[in-house]
Amino acid sequence: MRHGMRKAIAALLMIAIAALAIAGCGGQAKKQFLNIATGGTAGTYYPIGGAMAEILNSNIKGMNASAQSTGATVANINMLKDGSVDLAIVQNDITYYAVNGTEMFKDKKVENIRGIASLYPETCQVVTLQSSNIKSIKDLKGKRVAVGAAGSGAEANARQILEAYGITYDDIDEQYLSFGEASSALKDGNVDAAFLTAGYPTAAVQDIASQNAVRILPIDADKADALIAKYPFYTKVVIPSGTYAGFNEDVPSIAVMAMLVATDKVDDNLGYEITKALFDHLDRLQAAHAVGKLITKDTAKKGMSIKMNAGAEKYFSE
């Protein structure tokens, strides 16, 4: 009898151990790992992405999120496509090109990206020197113009803005220069104007303004409206007086938006949890970088250029 009881107790213990093991495995299965692609460590995306990872880890049960430094938007989209990251900070215009298979993603359409939220504006700035006779974008005809690095988002912005004014590259002497190269060329008198797209104040423009009075060319309201109608990723902005040394007027322009996106493997429930955690703790994003102050629930769908994760959309409709 005792022997039988011992066997029964042993069997019960084995069942209990097996149940605990299964429960343990179940607990581990609920651990959620998320990789967030950002940008270079000296840029804006990296500190914002790091703060996002901290918020998610603190506010979503079982979450293990980490931010990683990357080559920014184009690289991030390719990482989303191959599934090596789950979330990424990207520009909304380049993401639009990826989803629609245009510009630098021509014939390389990326279909697995969903929007979580628009974050803050990255402004299109058309810079010349106050000593020049260039007062409007239409005055760029016949001029030497830095339009951005070949194949870059900034170069696409330049082409689209010029097009709104009826100007093509046949009408200008286009120079494919990065922001830094354009800054040097403008200071040295090798170009007459430069297009760049970045959050203001932008270091490249500050560099020019430290030695020469700059003028930012306005984008007229009717041209901005036409651009927004054709390219849904653009939004209207005003570059405020005082942004750069000697810069004493408000200038209307347009911007693309930095945005947070996810792969379609992030389900609607998780999309909702991510969005709620981030937008319920905006103070942490504001502490991470100055642009954090521009991230608000009111502007979170501004310039949203792709289909949204349904959970994120639900959060913003509440």
PDB file of C-alpha atoms in Angstrom:
ATOM      1  CA  MET A   1       0.000   0.000   0.000  1.00  0.00           C
ATOM      2  CA  ARG A   2       2.775   2.364   1.005  1.00  0.00           C
ATOM      3  CA  HIS A   3       4.692   1.433  -2.119  1.00  0.00           C
ATOM      4  CA  GLY A   4       1.604   2.185  -4.216  1.00  0.00           C
ATOM      5  CA  MET A   5       1.107   5.496  -2.404  1.00  0.00           C
ATOM      6  CA  ARG A   6       4.739   6.426  -3.018  1.00  0.00           C
ATOM      7  CA  LYS A   7       4.269   5.682  -6.703  1.00  0.00           C
ATOM      8  CA  ALA A   8       1.121   7.789  -6.777  1.00  0.00           C
ATOM      9  CA  ILE A   9       2.839  10.729  -5.024  1.00  0.00           C
ATOM     10  CA  ALA A  10       5.807  10.437  -7.391  1.00  0.00           C
ATOM     11  CA  ALA A  11       3.453  10.482 -10.353  1.00  0.00           C
ATOM     12  CA  LEU A  12       1.669  13.550  -8.984  1.00  0.00           C
ATOM     13  CA  LEU A  13       5.006  15.283  -8.451  1.00  0.00           C
ATOM     14  CA  MET A  14       6.004  14.528 -12.047  1.00  0.00           C
ATOM     15  CA  ILE A  15       2.716  15.979 -13.289  1.00  0.00           C
ATOM     16  CA  ALA A  16       3.213  19.087 -11.113  1.00  0.00           C
ATOM     17  CA  ILE A  17       6.780  19.569 -12.388  1.00  0.00           C
ATOM     18  CA  ALA A  18       5.622  19.139 -15.980  1.00  0.00           C
ATOM     19  CA  ALA A  19       2.823  21.676 -15.416  1.00  0.00           C
ATOM     20  CA  LEU A  20       5.294  24.174 -13.952  1.00  0.00           C
ATOM     21  CA  ALA A  21       7.634  23.627 -16.899  1.00  0.00           C
ATOM     22  CA  ILE A  22       4.795  24.235 -19.354  1.00  0.00           C
ATOM     23  CA  ALA A  23       3.743  27.348 -17.428  1.00  0.00           C
ATOM     24  CA  GLY A  24       7.336  28.535 -17.472  1.00  0.00           C
ATOM     25  CA  CYS A  25       7.557  28.058 -21.216  1.00  0.00           C
ATOM     26  CA  GLY A  26       4.273  29.898 -21.599  1.00  0.00           C
ATOM     27  CA  GLY A  27       5.646  32.771 -19.519  1.00  0.00           C
ATOM     28  CA  GLN A  28       8.728  32.939 -21.718  1.00  0.00           C
ATOM     29  CA  ALA A  29       6.612  32.863 -24.853  1.00  0.00           C
ATOM     30  CA  LYS A  30       4.893  36.037 -23.674  1.00  0.00           C
ATOM     31  CA  LYS A  31       8.207  37.895 -23.584  1.00  0.00           C
ATOM     32  CA  GLN A  32       8.032  40.393 -26.457  1.00  0.00           C
ATOM     33  CA  PHE A  33      11.262  41.474 -28.177  1.00  0.00           C
ATOM     34  CA  LEU A  34      11.184  44.564 -30.387  1.00  0.00           C
ATOM     35  CA  ASN A  35      14.096  46.090 -32.311  1.00  0.00           C
ATOM     36  CA  ILE A  36      13.743  49.820 -33.098  1.00  0.00           C
ATOM     37  CA  ALA A  37      15.815  51.149 -36.030  1.00  0.00           C
ATOM     38  CA  THR A  38      16.860  54.798 -35.596  1.00  0.00           C
ATOM     39  CA  GLY A  39      19.749  56.681 -37.277  1.00  0.00           C
ATOM     40  CA  GLY A  40      23.314  57.779 -36.600  1.00  0.00           C
ATOM     41  CA  THR A  41      24.324  58.360 -32.975  1.00  0.00           C
ATOM     42  CA  ALA A  42      24.881  62.082 -33.645  1.00  0.00           C
ATOM     43  CA  GLY A  43      21.419  62.582 -35.157  1.00  0.00           C
ATOM     44  CA  THR A  44      17.897  63.069 -33.804  1.00  0.00           C
ATOM     45  CA  TYR A  45      16.398  59.632 -34.438  1.00  0.00           C
ATOM     46  CA  TYR A  46      18.820  57.813 -32.110  1.00  0.00           C
ATOM     47  CA  PRO A  47      18.000  59.576 -28.787  1.00  0.00           C
ATOM     48  CA  ILE A  48      14.271  59.593 -29.610  1.00  0.00           C
ATOM     49  CA  GLY A  49      14.384  55.850 -30.395  1.00  0.00           C
ATOM     50  CA  GLY A  50      16.287  55.151 -27.162  1.00  0.00           C
ATOM     51  CA  ALA A  51      13.636  56.986 -25.148  1.00  0.00           C
ATOM     52  CA  MET A  52      10.907  55.027 -26.967  1.00  0.00           C
ATOM     53  CA  ALA A  53      12.547  51.728 -25.991  1.00  0.00           C
ATOM     54  CA  GLU A  54      12.658  52.818 -22.330  1.00  0.00           C
ATOM     55  CA  ILE A  55       8.984  53.849 -22.394  1.00  0.00           C
ATOM     56  CA  LEU A  56       7.892  50.539 -23.950  1.00  0.00           C
ATOM     57  CA  ASN A  57       9.961  48.486 -21.487  1.00  0.00           C
ATOM     58  CA  SER A  58       8.494  50.378 -18.530  1.00  0.00           C
ATOM     59  CA  ASN A  59       4.869  50.312 -19.648  1.00  0.00           C
ATOM     60  CA  ILE A  60       4.190  47.103 -21.598  1.00  0.00           C
ATOM     61  CA  LYS A  61       4.278  43.868 -19.620  1.00  0.00           C
ATOM     62  CA  GLY A  62       6.953  41.426 -20.836  1.00  0.00           C
ATOM     63  CA  MET A  63       8.407  43.951 -23.275  1.00  0.00           C
ATOM     64  CA  ASN A  64      12.099  43.888 -24.172  1.00  0.00           C
ATOM     65  CA  ALA A  65      12.619  46.733 -26.668  1.00  0.00           C
ATOM     66  CA  SER A  66      15.993  48.041 -27.807  1.00  0.00           C
ATOM     67  CA  ALA A  67      17.019  50.885 -30.128  1.00  0.00           C
ATOM     68  CA  GLN A  68      19.849  50.419 -32.605  1.00  0.00           C
ATOM     69  CA  SER A  69      21.924  52.929 -34.560  1.00  0.00           C
ATOM     70  CA  THR A  70      21.465  52.635 -38.345  1.00  0.00           C
ATOM     71  CA  GLY A  71      21.949  54.495 -41.612  1.00  0.00           C
ATOM     72  CA  ALA A  72      18.519  56.165 -41.149  1.00  0.00           C
ATOM     73  CA  THR A  73      15.449  56.070 -43.399  1.00  0.00           C
ATOM     74  CA  VAL A  74      16.399  54.099 -46.519  1.00  0.00           C
ATOM     75  CA  ALA A  75      18.416  51.572 -44.483  1.00  0.00           C
ATOM     76  CA  ASN A  76      15.581  51.328 -41.936  1.00  0.00           C
ATOM     77  CA  ILE A  77      12.994  50.571 -44.604  1.00  0.00           C
ATOM     78  CA  ASN A  78      15.174  47.791 -46.019  1.00  0.00           C
ATOM     79  CA  MET A  79      15.567  46.350 -42.482  1.00  0.00           C
ATOM     80  CA  LEU A  80      11.791  46.443 -42.002  1.00  0.00           C
ATOM     81  CA  LYS A  81      11.389  44.690 -45.345  1.00  0.00           C
ATOM     82  CA  ASP A  82      13.716  41.823 -44.385  1.00  0.00           C
ATOM     83  CA  GLY A  83      12.273  41.574 -40.863  1.00  0.00           C
ATOM     84  CA  SER A  84      15.479  42.376 -38.972  1.00  0.00           C
ATOM     85  CA  VAL A  85      13.699  45.212 -37.105  1.00  0.00           C
ATOM     86  CA  ASP A  86      10.105  45.606 -35.943  1.00  0.00           C
ATOM     87  CA  LEU A  87       9.799  49.384 -35.545  1.00  0.00           C
ATOM     88  CA  ALA A  88      11.675  52.244 -37.201  1.00  0.00           C
ATOM     89  CA  ILE A  89      11.844  56.025 -37.298  1.00  0.00           C
ATOM     90  CA  VAL A  90      11.726  57.172 -40.924  1.00  0.00           C
ATOM     91  CA  GLN A  91      10.823  60.138 -43.139  1.00  0.00           C
ATOM     92  CA  ASN A  92       7.253  59.967 -44.415  1.00  0.00           C
ATOM     93  CA  ASP A  93       8.150  60.920 -48.001  1.00  0.00           C
ATOM     94  CA  ILE A  94      10.736  58.168 -48.451  1.00  0.00           C
ATOM     95  CA  THR A  95       8.335  55.700 -46.812  1.00  0.00           C
ATOM     96  CA  TYR A  96       5.659  56.776 -49.315  1.00  0.00           C
ATOM     97  CA  TYR A  97       8.102  56.081 -52.163  1.00  0.00           C
ATOM     98  CA  ALA A  98       8.868  52.634 -50.694  1.00  0.00           C
ATOM     99  CA  VAL A  99       5.220  51.623 -50.301  1.00  0.00           C
ATOM    100  CA  ASN A 100       4.379  52.877 -53.809  1.00  0.00           C
ATOM    101  CA  GLY A 101       7.569  51.662 -55.527  1.00  0.00           C
ATOM    102  CA  THR A 102       8.698  55.099 -56.782  1.00  0.00           C
ATOM    103  CA  GLU A 103      11.852  57.291 -56.688  1.00  0.00           C
ATOM    104  CA  MET A 104      14.759  55.393 -55.020  1.00  0.00           C
ATOM    105  CA  PHE A 105      12.393  52.401 -54.529  1.00  0.00           C
ATOM    106  CA  LYS A 106      11.338  52.204 -58.185  1.00  0.00           C
ATOM    107  CA  ASP A 107      10.580  48.517 -58.956  1.00  0.00           C
ATOM    108  CA  LYS A 108      11.463  47.651 -55.311  1.00  0.00           C
ATOM    109  CA  LYS A 109       8.085  48.147 -53.621  1.00  0.00           C
ATOM    110  CA  VAL A 110       7.949  47.466 -49.862  1.00  0.00           C
ATOM    111  CA  GLU A 111       4.500  46.300 -48.788  1.00  0.00           C
ATOM    112  CA  ASN A 112       4.885  45.224 -45.148  1.00  0.00           C
ATOM    113  CA  ILE A 113       5.068  48.684 -43.481  1.00  0.00           C
ATOM    114  CA  ARG A 114       2.293  50.234 -41.368  1.00  0.00           C
ATOM    115  CA  GLY A 115       2.182  53.701 -39.811  1.00  0.00           C
ATOM    116  CA  ILE A 116       2.141  54.144 -36.033  1.00  0.00           C
ATOM    117  CA  ALA A 117       2.401  57.953 -35.752  1.00  0.00           C
ATOM    118  CA  SER A 118       3.832  61.086 -37.330  1.00  0.00           C
ATOM    119  CA  LEU A 119       6.389  62.616 -34.957  1.00  0.00           C
ATOM    120  CA  TYR A 120       7.827  66.018 -35.947  1.00  0.00           C
ATOM    121  CA  PRO A 121       8.535  68.076 -39.087  1.00  0.00           C
ATOM    122  CA  GLU A 122      11.728  67.961 -41.131  1.00  0.00           C
ATOM    123  CA  THR A 123      11.588  71.217 -43.053  1.00  0.00           C
ATOM    124  CA  CYS A 124      12.461  71.875 -46.694  1.00  0.00           C
ATOM    125  CA  GLN A 125      14.810  74.873 -46.604  1.00  0.00           C
ATOM    126  CA  VAL A 126      15.907  76.705 -49.745  1.00  0.00           C
ATOM    127  CA  VAL A 127      18.948  78.742 -48.722  1.00  0.00           C
ATOM    128  CA  THR A 128      20.753  81.570 -50.480  1.00  0.00           C
ATOM    129  CA  LEU A 129      22.835  84.547 -49.343  1.00  0.00           C
ATOM    130  CA  GLN A 130      21.225  87.908 -48.624  1.00  0.00           C
ATOM    131  CA  SER A 131      23.869  89.430 -50.903  1.00  0.00           C
ATOM    132  CA  SER A 132      22.347  87.559 -53.879  1.00  0.00           C
ATOM    133  CA  ASN A 133      19.506  88.906 -56.027  1.00  0.00           C
ATOM    134  CA  ILE A 134      17.520  85.700 -55.487  1.00  0.00           C
ATOM    135  CA  LYS A 135      14.294  86.562 -53.633  1.00  0.00           C
ATOM    136  CA  SER A 136      11.982  83.768 -54.815  1.00  0.00           C
ATOM    137  CA  ILE A 137      12.234  80.176 -56.016  1.00  0.00           C
ATOM    138  CA  LYS A 138      11.257  81.403 -59.500  1.00  0.00           C
ATOM    139  CA  ASP A 139      14.497  83.431 -59.489  1.00  0.00           C
ATOM    140  CA  LEU A 140      16.501  80.165 -59.492  1.00  0.00           C
ATOM    141  CA  LYS A 141      16.181  79.824 -63.285  1.00  0.00           C
ATOM    142  CA  GLY A 142      19.642  79.947 -64.821  1.00  0.00           C
ATOM    143  CA  LYS A 143      21.347  79.657 -61.406  1.00  0.00           C
ATOM    144  CA  ARG A 144      23.737  77.073 -59.918  1.00  0.00           C
ATOM    145  CA  VAL A 145      21.623  75.157 -57.408  1.00  0.00           C
ATOM    146  CA  ALA A 146      22.654  72.427 -54.940  1.00  0.00           C
ATOM    147  CA  VAL A 147      19.725  69.988 -55.006  1.00  0.00           C
ATOM    148  CA  GLY A 148      20.926  67.359 -52.521  1.00  0.00           C
ATOM    149  CA  ALA A 149      22.891  64.141 -52.886  1.00  0.00           C
ATOM    150  CA  ALA A 150      21.896  62.035 -55.906  1.00  0.00           C
ATOM    151  CA  GLY A 151      19.055  59.661 -55.050  1.00  0.00           C
ATOM    152  CA  SER A 152      18.388  61.277 -51.664  1.00  0.00           C
ATOM    153  CA  GLY A 153      15.057  62.305 -50.188  1.00  0.00           C
ATOM    154  CA  ALA A 154      16.219  65.950 -50.209  1.00  0.00           C
ATOM    155  CA  GLU A 155      16.912  65.747 -53.947  1.00  0.00           C
ATOM    156  CA  ALA A 156      13.391  64.437 -54.587  1.00  0.00           C
ATOM    157  CA  ASN A 157      12.008  67.327 -52.471  1.00  0.00           C
ATOM    158  CA  ALA A 158      14.048  69.836 -54.519  1.00  0.00           C
ATOM    159  CA  ARG A 159      12.781  68.428 -57.821  1.00  0.00           C
ATOM    160  CA  GLN A 160       9.154  68.476 -56.643  1.00  0.00           C
ATOM    161  CA  ILE A 161       9.341  72.053 -55.278  1.00  0.00           C
ATOM    162  CA  LEU A 162      10.978  73.337 -58.471  1.00  0.00           C
ATOM    163  CA  GLU A 163       8.288  71.534 -60.502  1.00  0.00           C
ATOM    164  CA  ALA A 164       5.575  73.430 -58.577  1.00  0.00           C
ATOM    165  CA  TYR A 165       7.171  76.653 -59.888  1.00  0.00           C
ATOM    166  CA  GLY A 166       7.379  75.310 -63.444  1.00  0.00           C
ATOM    167  CA  ILE A 167      11.161  74.790 -63.215  1.00  0.00           C
ATOM    168  CA  THR A 168      13.003  71.624 -64.285  1.00  0.00           C
ATOM    169  CA  TYR A 169      16.678  70.707 -64.124  1.00  0.00           C
ATOM    170  CA  ASP A 170      16.907  71.910 -67.749  1.00  0.00           C
ATOM    171  CA  ASP A 171      16.342  75.447 -66.384  1.00  0.00           C
ATOM    172  CA  ILE A 172      19.104  75.367 -63.729  1.00  0.00           C
ATOM    173  CA  ASP A 173      22.680  74.170 -63.302  1.00  0.00           C
ATOM    174  CA  GLU A 174      21.927  71.419 -60.773  1.00  0.00           C
ATOM    175  CA  GLN A 175      24.675  70.287 -58.406  1.00  0.00           C
ATOM    176  CA  TYR A 176      24.238  66.980 -56.542  1.00  0.00           C
ATOM    177  CA  LEU A 177      25.728  67.937 -53.168  1.00  0.00           C
ATOM    178  CA  SER A 178      25.175  66.752 -49.585  1.00  0.00           C
ATOM    179  CA  PHE A 179      24.200  69.329 -46.931  1.00  0.00           C
ATOM    180  CA  GLY A 180      27.810  69.772 -45.821  1.00  0.00           C
ATOM    181  CA  GLU A 181      29.094  70.102 -49.400  1.00  0.00           C
ATOM    182  CA  ALA A 182      26.314  72.561 -50.257  1.00  0.00           C
ATOM    183  CA  SER A 183      27.190  74.681 -47.216  1.00  0.00           C
ATOM    184  CA  SER A 184      30.834  74.932 -48.301  1.00  0.00           C
ATOM    185  CA  ALA A 185      29.884  75.627 -51.928  1.00  0.00           C
ATOM    186  CA  LEU A 186      27.479  78.416 -50.925  1.00  0.00           C
ATOM    187  CA  LYS A 187      30.105  80.049 -48.674  1.00  0.00           C
ATOM    188  CA  ASP A 188      32.750  79.771 -51.414  1.00  0.00           C
ATOM    189  CA  GLY A 189      30.454  81.209 -54.088  1.00  0.00           C
ATOM    190  CA  ASN A 190      30.396  77.961 -56.109  1.00  0.00           C
ATOM    191  CA  VAL A 191      26.579  77.652 -55.967  1.00  0.00           C
ATOM    192  CA  ASP A 192      23.896  80.335 -55.768  1.00  0.00           C
ATOM    193  CA  ALA A 193      21.344  78.447 -53.654  1.00  0.00           C
ATOM    194  CA  ALA A 194      20.906  75.110 -51.902  1.00  0.00           C
ATOM    195  CA  PHE A 195      17.983  72.833 -51.030  1.00  0.00           C
ATOM    196  CA  LEU A 196      18.104  70.821 -47.820  1.00  0.00           C
ATOM    197  CA  THR A 197      15.583  68.937 -45.726  1.00  0.00           C
ATOM    198  CA  ALA A 198      16.137  68.748 -41.971  1.00  0.00           C
ATOM    199  CA  GLY A 199      14.739  69.886 -38.653  1.00  0.00           C
ATOM    200  CA  TYR A 200      15.595  73.531 -37.994  1.00  0.00           C
ATOM    201  CA  PRO A 201      17.901  75.023 -36.874  1.00  0.00           C
ATOM    202  CA  THR A 202      20.098  72.918 -39.170  1.00  0.00           C
ATOM    203  CA  ALA A 203      23.846  72.761 -38.503  1.00  0.00           C
ATOM    204  CA  ALA A 204      24.724  73.209 -42.201  1.00  0.00           C
ATOM    205  CA  VAL A 205      22.717  76.457 -42.385  1.00  0.00           C
ATOM    206  CA  GLN A 206      24.049  77.667 -39.023  1.00  0.00           C
ATOM    207  CA  ASP A 207      27.531  77.160 -40.457  1.00  0.00           C
ATOM    208  CA  ILE A 208      26.745  79.417 -43.443  1.00  0.00           C
ATOM    209  CA  ALA A 209      24.953  82.005 -41.253  1.00  0.00           C
ATOM    210  CA  SER A 210      27.996  82.258 -38.951  1.00  0.00           C
ATOM    211  CA  GLN A 211      29.930  83.883 -41.837  1.00  0.00           C
ATOM    212  CA  ASN A 212      27.280  85.224 -44.229  1.00  0.00           C
ATOM    213  CA  ALA A 213      23.772  86.653 -43.803  1.00  0.00           C
ATOM    214  CA  VAL A 214      21.382  84.030 -45.217  1.00  0.00           C
ATOM    215  CA  ARG A 215      17.986  84.247 -46.872  1.00  0.00           C
ATOM    216  CA  ILE A 216      15.495  81.358 -46.778  1.00  0.00           C
ATOM    217  CA  LEU A 217      13.251  81.432 -49.843  1.00  0.00           C
ATOM    218  CA  PRO A 218       9.519  81.212 -49.093  1.00  0.00           C
ATOM    219  CA  ILE A 219       7.243  78.574 -50.593  1.00  0.00           C
ATOM    220  CA  ASP A 220       4.067  80.415 -51.540  1.00  0.00           C
ATOM    221  CA  ALA A 221       0.756  79.181 -50.119  1.00  0.00           C
ATOM    222  CA  ASP A 222      -0.727  78.245 -53.520  1.00  0.00           C
ATOM    223  CA  LYS A 223       2.402  76.277 -54.439  1.00  0.00           C
ATOM    224  CA  ALA A 224       2.373  74.544 -51.029  1.00  0.00           C
ATOM    225  CA  ASP A 225      -1.303  73.600 -51.558  1.00  0.00           C
ATOM    226  CA  ALA A 226      -0.500  72.187 -55.005  1.00  0.00           C
ATOM    227  CA  LEU A 227       2.395  70.138 -53.617  1.00  0.00           C
ATOM    228  CA  ILE A 228       0.273  68.752 -50.751  1.00  0.00           C
ATOM    229  CA  ALA A 229      -2.508  67.820 -53.207  1.00  0.00           C
ATOM    230  CA  LYS A 230      -0.037  65.891 -55.375  1.00  0.00           C
ATOM    231  CA  TYR A 231       2.240  64.511 -52.642  1.00  0.00           C
ATOM    232  CA  PRO A 232       0.291  63.695 -49.444  1.00  0.00           C
ATOM    233  CA  PHE A 233       3.408  63.509 -47.268  1.00  0.00           C
ATOM    234  CA  TYR A 234       3.985  67.298 -47.299  1.00  0.00           C
ATOM    235  CA  THR A 235       2.694  69.661 -44.604  1.00  0.00           C
ATOM    236  CA  LYS A 236       2.850  73.457 -44.247  1.00  0.00           C
ATOM    237  CA  VAL A 237       5.264  74.986 -41.711  1.00  0.00           C
ATOM    238  CA  VAL A 238       6.678  78.388 -40.829  1.00  0.00           C
ATOM    239  CA  ILE A 239      10.406  78.800 -40.132  1.00  0.00           C
ATOM    240  CA  PRO A 240      10.354  81.399 -37.344  1.00  0.00           C
ATOM    241  CA  SER A 241      12.318  84.624 -37.184  1.00  0.00           C
ATOM    242  CA  GLY A 242      15.523  84.200 -35.196  1.00  0.00           C
ATOM    243  CA  THR A 243      16.091  80.599 -36.289  1.00  0.00           C
ATOM    244  CA  TYR A 244      19.460  81.613 -37.747  1.00  0.00           C
ATOM    245  CA  ALA A 245      21.861  84.472 -37.019  1.00  0.00           C
ATOM    246  CA  GLY A 246      20.633  87.646 -38.735  1.00  0.00           C
ATOM    247  CA  PHE A 247      17.407  85.889 -39.747  1.00  0.00           C
ATOM    248  CA  ASN A 248      14.659  88.368 -38.854  1.00  0.00           C
ATOM    249  CA  GLU A 249      11.472  87.222 -40.575  1.00  0.00           C
ATOM    250  CA  ASP A 250       9.028  84.306 -40.487  1.00  0.00           C
ATOM    251  CA  VAL A 251       9.261  82.283 -43.706  1.00  0.00           C
ATOM    252  CA  PRO A 252       6.486  79.937 -44.943  1.00  0.00           C
ATOM    253  CA  SER A 253       7.724  76.581 -46.182  1.00  0.00           C
ATOM    254  CA  ILE A 254       6.748  72.916 -46.332  1.00  0.00           C
ATOM    255  CA  ALA A 255       8.019  69.924 -44.436  1.00  0.00           C
ATOM    256  CA  VAL A 256       8.040  66.176 -44.505  1.00  0.00           C
ATOM    257  CA  MET A 257       7.451  64.378 -41.214  1.00  0.00           C
ATOM    258  CA  ALA A 258       9.626  62.040 -39.220  1.00  0.00           C
ATOM    259  CA  MET A 259       7.347  59.123 -38.368  1.00  0.00           C
ATOM    260  CA  LEU A 260       7.283  55.868 -36.434  1.00  0.00           C
ATOM    261  CA  VAL A 261       6.378  52.793 -38.468  1.00  0.00           C
ATOM    262  CA  ALA A 262       6.119  49.060 -37.824  1.00  0.00           C
ATOM    263  CA  THR A 263       6.096  45.904 -39.887  1.00  0.00           C
ATOM    264  CA  ASP A 264       2.753  44.203 -40.478  1.00  0.00           C
ATOM    265  CA  LYS A 265       3.919  41.493 -38.036  1.00  0.00           C
ATOM    266  CA  VAL A 266       3.146  43.958 -35.195  1.00  0.00           C
ATOM    267  CA  ASP A 267      -0.493  43.013 -34.603  1.00  0.00           C
ATOM    268  CA  ASP A 268      -3.281  45.483 -33.852  1.00  0.00           C
ATOM    269  CA  ASN A 269      -3.271  44.847 -30.091  1.00  0.00           C
ATOM    270  CA  LEU A 270       0.466  45.435 -29.809  1.00  0.00           C
ATOM    271  CA  GLY A 271       0.180  48.458 -32.115  1.00  0.00           C
ATOM    272  CA  TYR A 272      -2.374  49.939 -29.715  1.00  0.00           C
ATOM    273  CA  GLU A 273      -0.195  49.194 -26.662  1.00  0.00           C
ATOM    274  CA  ILE A 274       2.890  50.755 -28.284  1.00  0.00           C
ATOM    275  CA  THR A 275       1.008  53.891 -29.312  1.00  0.00           C
ATOM    276  CA  LYS A 276      -0.686  54.328 -25.951  1.00  0.00           C
ATOM    277  CA  ALA A 277       2.561  53.839 -24.009  1.00  0.00           C
ATOM    278  CA  LEU A 278       4.422  56.420 -26.117  1.00  0.00           C
ATOM    279  CA  PHE A 279       1.725  59.100 -26.236  1.00  0.00           C
ATOM    280  CA  ASP A 280       0.861  58.709 -22.554  1.00  0.00           C
ATOM    281  CA  HIS A 281       4.540  59.428 -21.727  1.00  0.00           C
ATOM    282  CA  LEU A 282       5.513  62.237 -24.094  1.00  0.00           C
ATOM    283  CA  ASP A 283       7.438  63.947 -21.279  1.00  0.00           C
ATOM    284  CA  ARG A 284      10.133  61.253 -21.670  1.00  0.00           C
ATOM    285  CA  LEU A 285      10.462  61.967 -25.404  1.00  0.00           C
ATOM    286  CA  GLN A 286      10.644  65.702 -24.683  1.00  0.00           C
ATOM    287  CA  ALA A 287      13.491  65.070 -22.231  1.00  0.00           C
ATOM    288  CA  ALA A 288      15.405  63.011 -24.816  1.00  0.00           C
ATOM    289  CA  HIS A 289      15.759  65.731 -27.489  1.00  0.00           C
ATOM    290  CA  ALA A 290      14.442  69.229 -28.284  1.00  0.00           C
ATOM    291  CA  VAL A 291      12.293  67.893 -31.164  1.00  0.00           C
ATOM    292  CA  GLY A 292      10.389  65.828 -28.587  1.00  0.00           C
ATOM    293  CA  LYS A 293       8.402  68.972 -27.784  1.00  0.00           C
ATOM    294  CA  LEU A 294       6.962  68.836 -31.311  1.00  0.00           C
ATOM    295  CA  ILE A 295       5.556  65.302 -30.873  1.00  0.00           C
ATOM    296  CA  THR A 296       1.874  65.616 -29.926  1.00  0.00           C
ATOM    297  CA  LYS A 297      -1.287  63.555 -30.166  1.00  0.00           C
ATOM    298  CA  ASP A 298      -2.911  66.392 -32.148  1.00  0.00           C
ATOM    299  CA  THR A 299      -0.326  66.146 -34.949  1.00  0.00           C
ATOM    300  CA  ALA A 300       0.213  62.374 -34.851  1.00  0.00           C
ATOM    301  CA  LYS A 301      -1.682  61.781 -38.128  1.00  0.00           C
ATOM    302  CA  LYS A 302      -0.371  64.904 -39.902  1.00  0.00           C
ATOM    303  CA  GLY A 303       1.314  63.881 -43.148  1.00  0.00           C
ATOM    304  CA  MET A 304       0.552  60.182 -42.530  1.00  0.00           C
ATOM    305  CA  SER A 305       1.488  58.888 -45.969  1.00  0.00           C
ATOM    306  CA  ILE A 306       0.812  55.143 -45.633  1.00  0.00           C
ATOM    307  CA  LYS A 307      -1.802  52.758 -44.228  1.00  0.00           C
ATOM    308  CA  MET A 308      -1.809  52.788 -40.418  1.00  0.00           C
ATOM    309  CA  ASN A 309      -1.668  49.904 -37.962  1.00  0.00           C
ATOM    310  CA  ALA A 310      -5.318  49.509 -36.929  1.00  0.00           C
ATOM    311  CA  GLY A 311      -4.430  49.504 -33.214  1.00  0.00           C
ATOM    312  CA  ALA A 312      -2.566  52.806 -33.529  1.00  0.00           C
ATOM    313  CA  GLU A 313      -5.486  54.260 -35.463  1.00  0.00           C
ATOM    314  CA  LYS A 314      -7.858  53.110 -32.719  1.00  0.00           C
ATOM    315  CA  TYR A 315      -5.792  54.908 -30.053  1.00  0.00           C
ATOM    316  CA  PHE A 316      -5.930  58.232 -31.945  1.00  0.00           C
ATOM    317  CA  SER A 317      -9.690  57.951 -32.482  1.00  0.00           C
ATOM    318  CA  GLU A 318     -10.406  57.586 -28.757  1.00  0.00           C
TER     319      GLU A 318
END
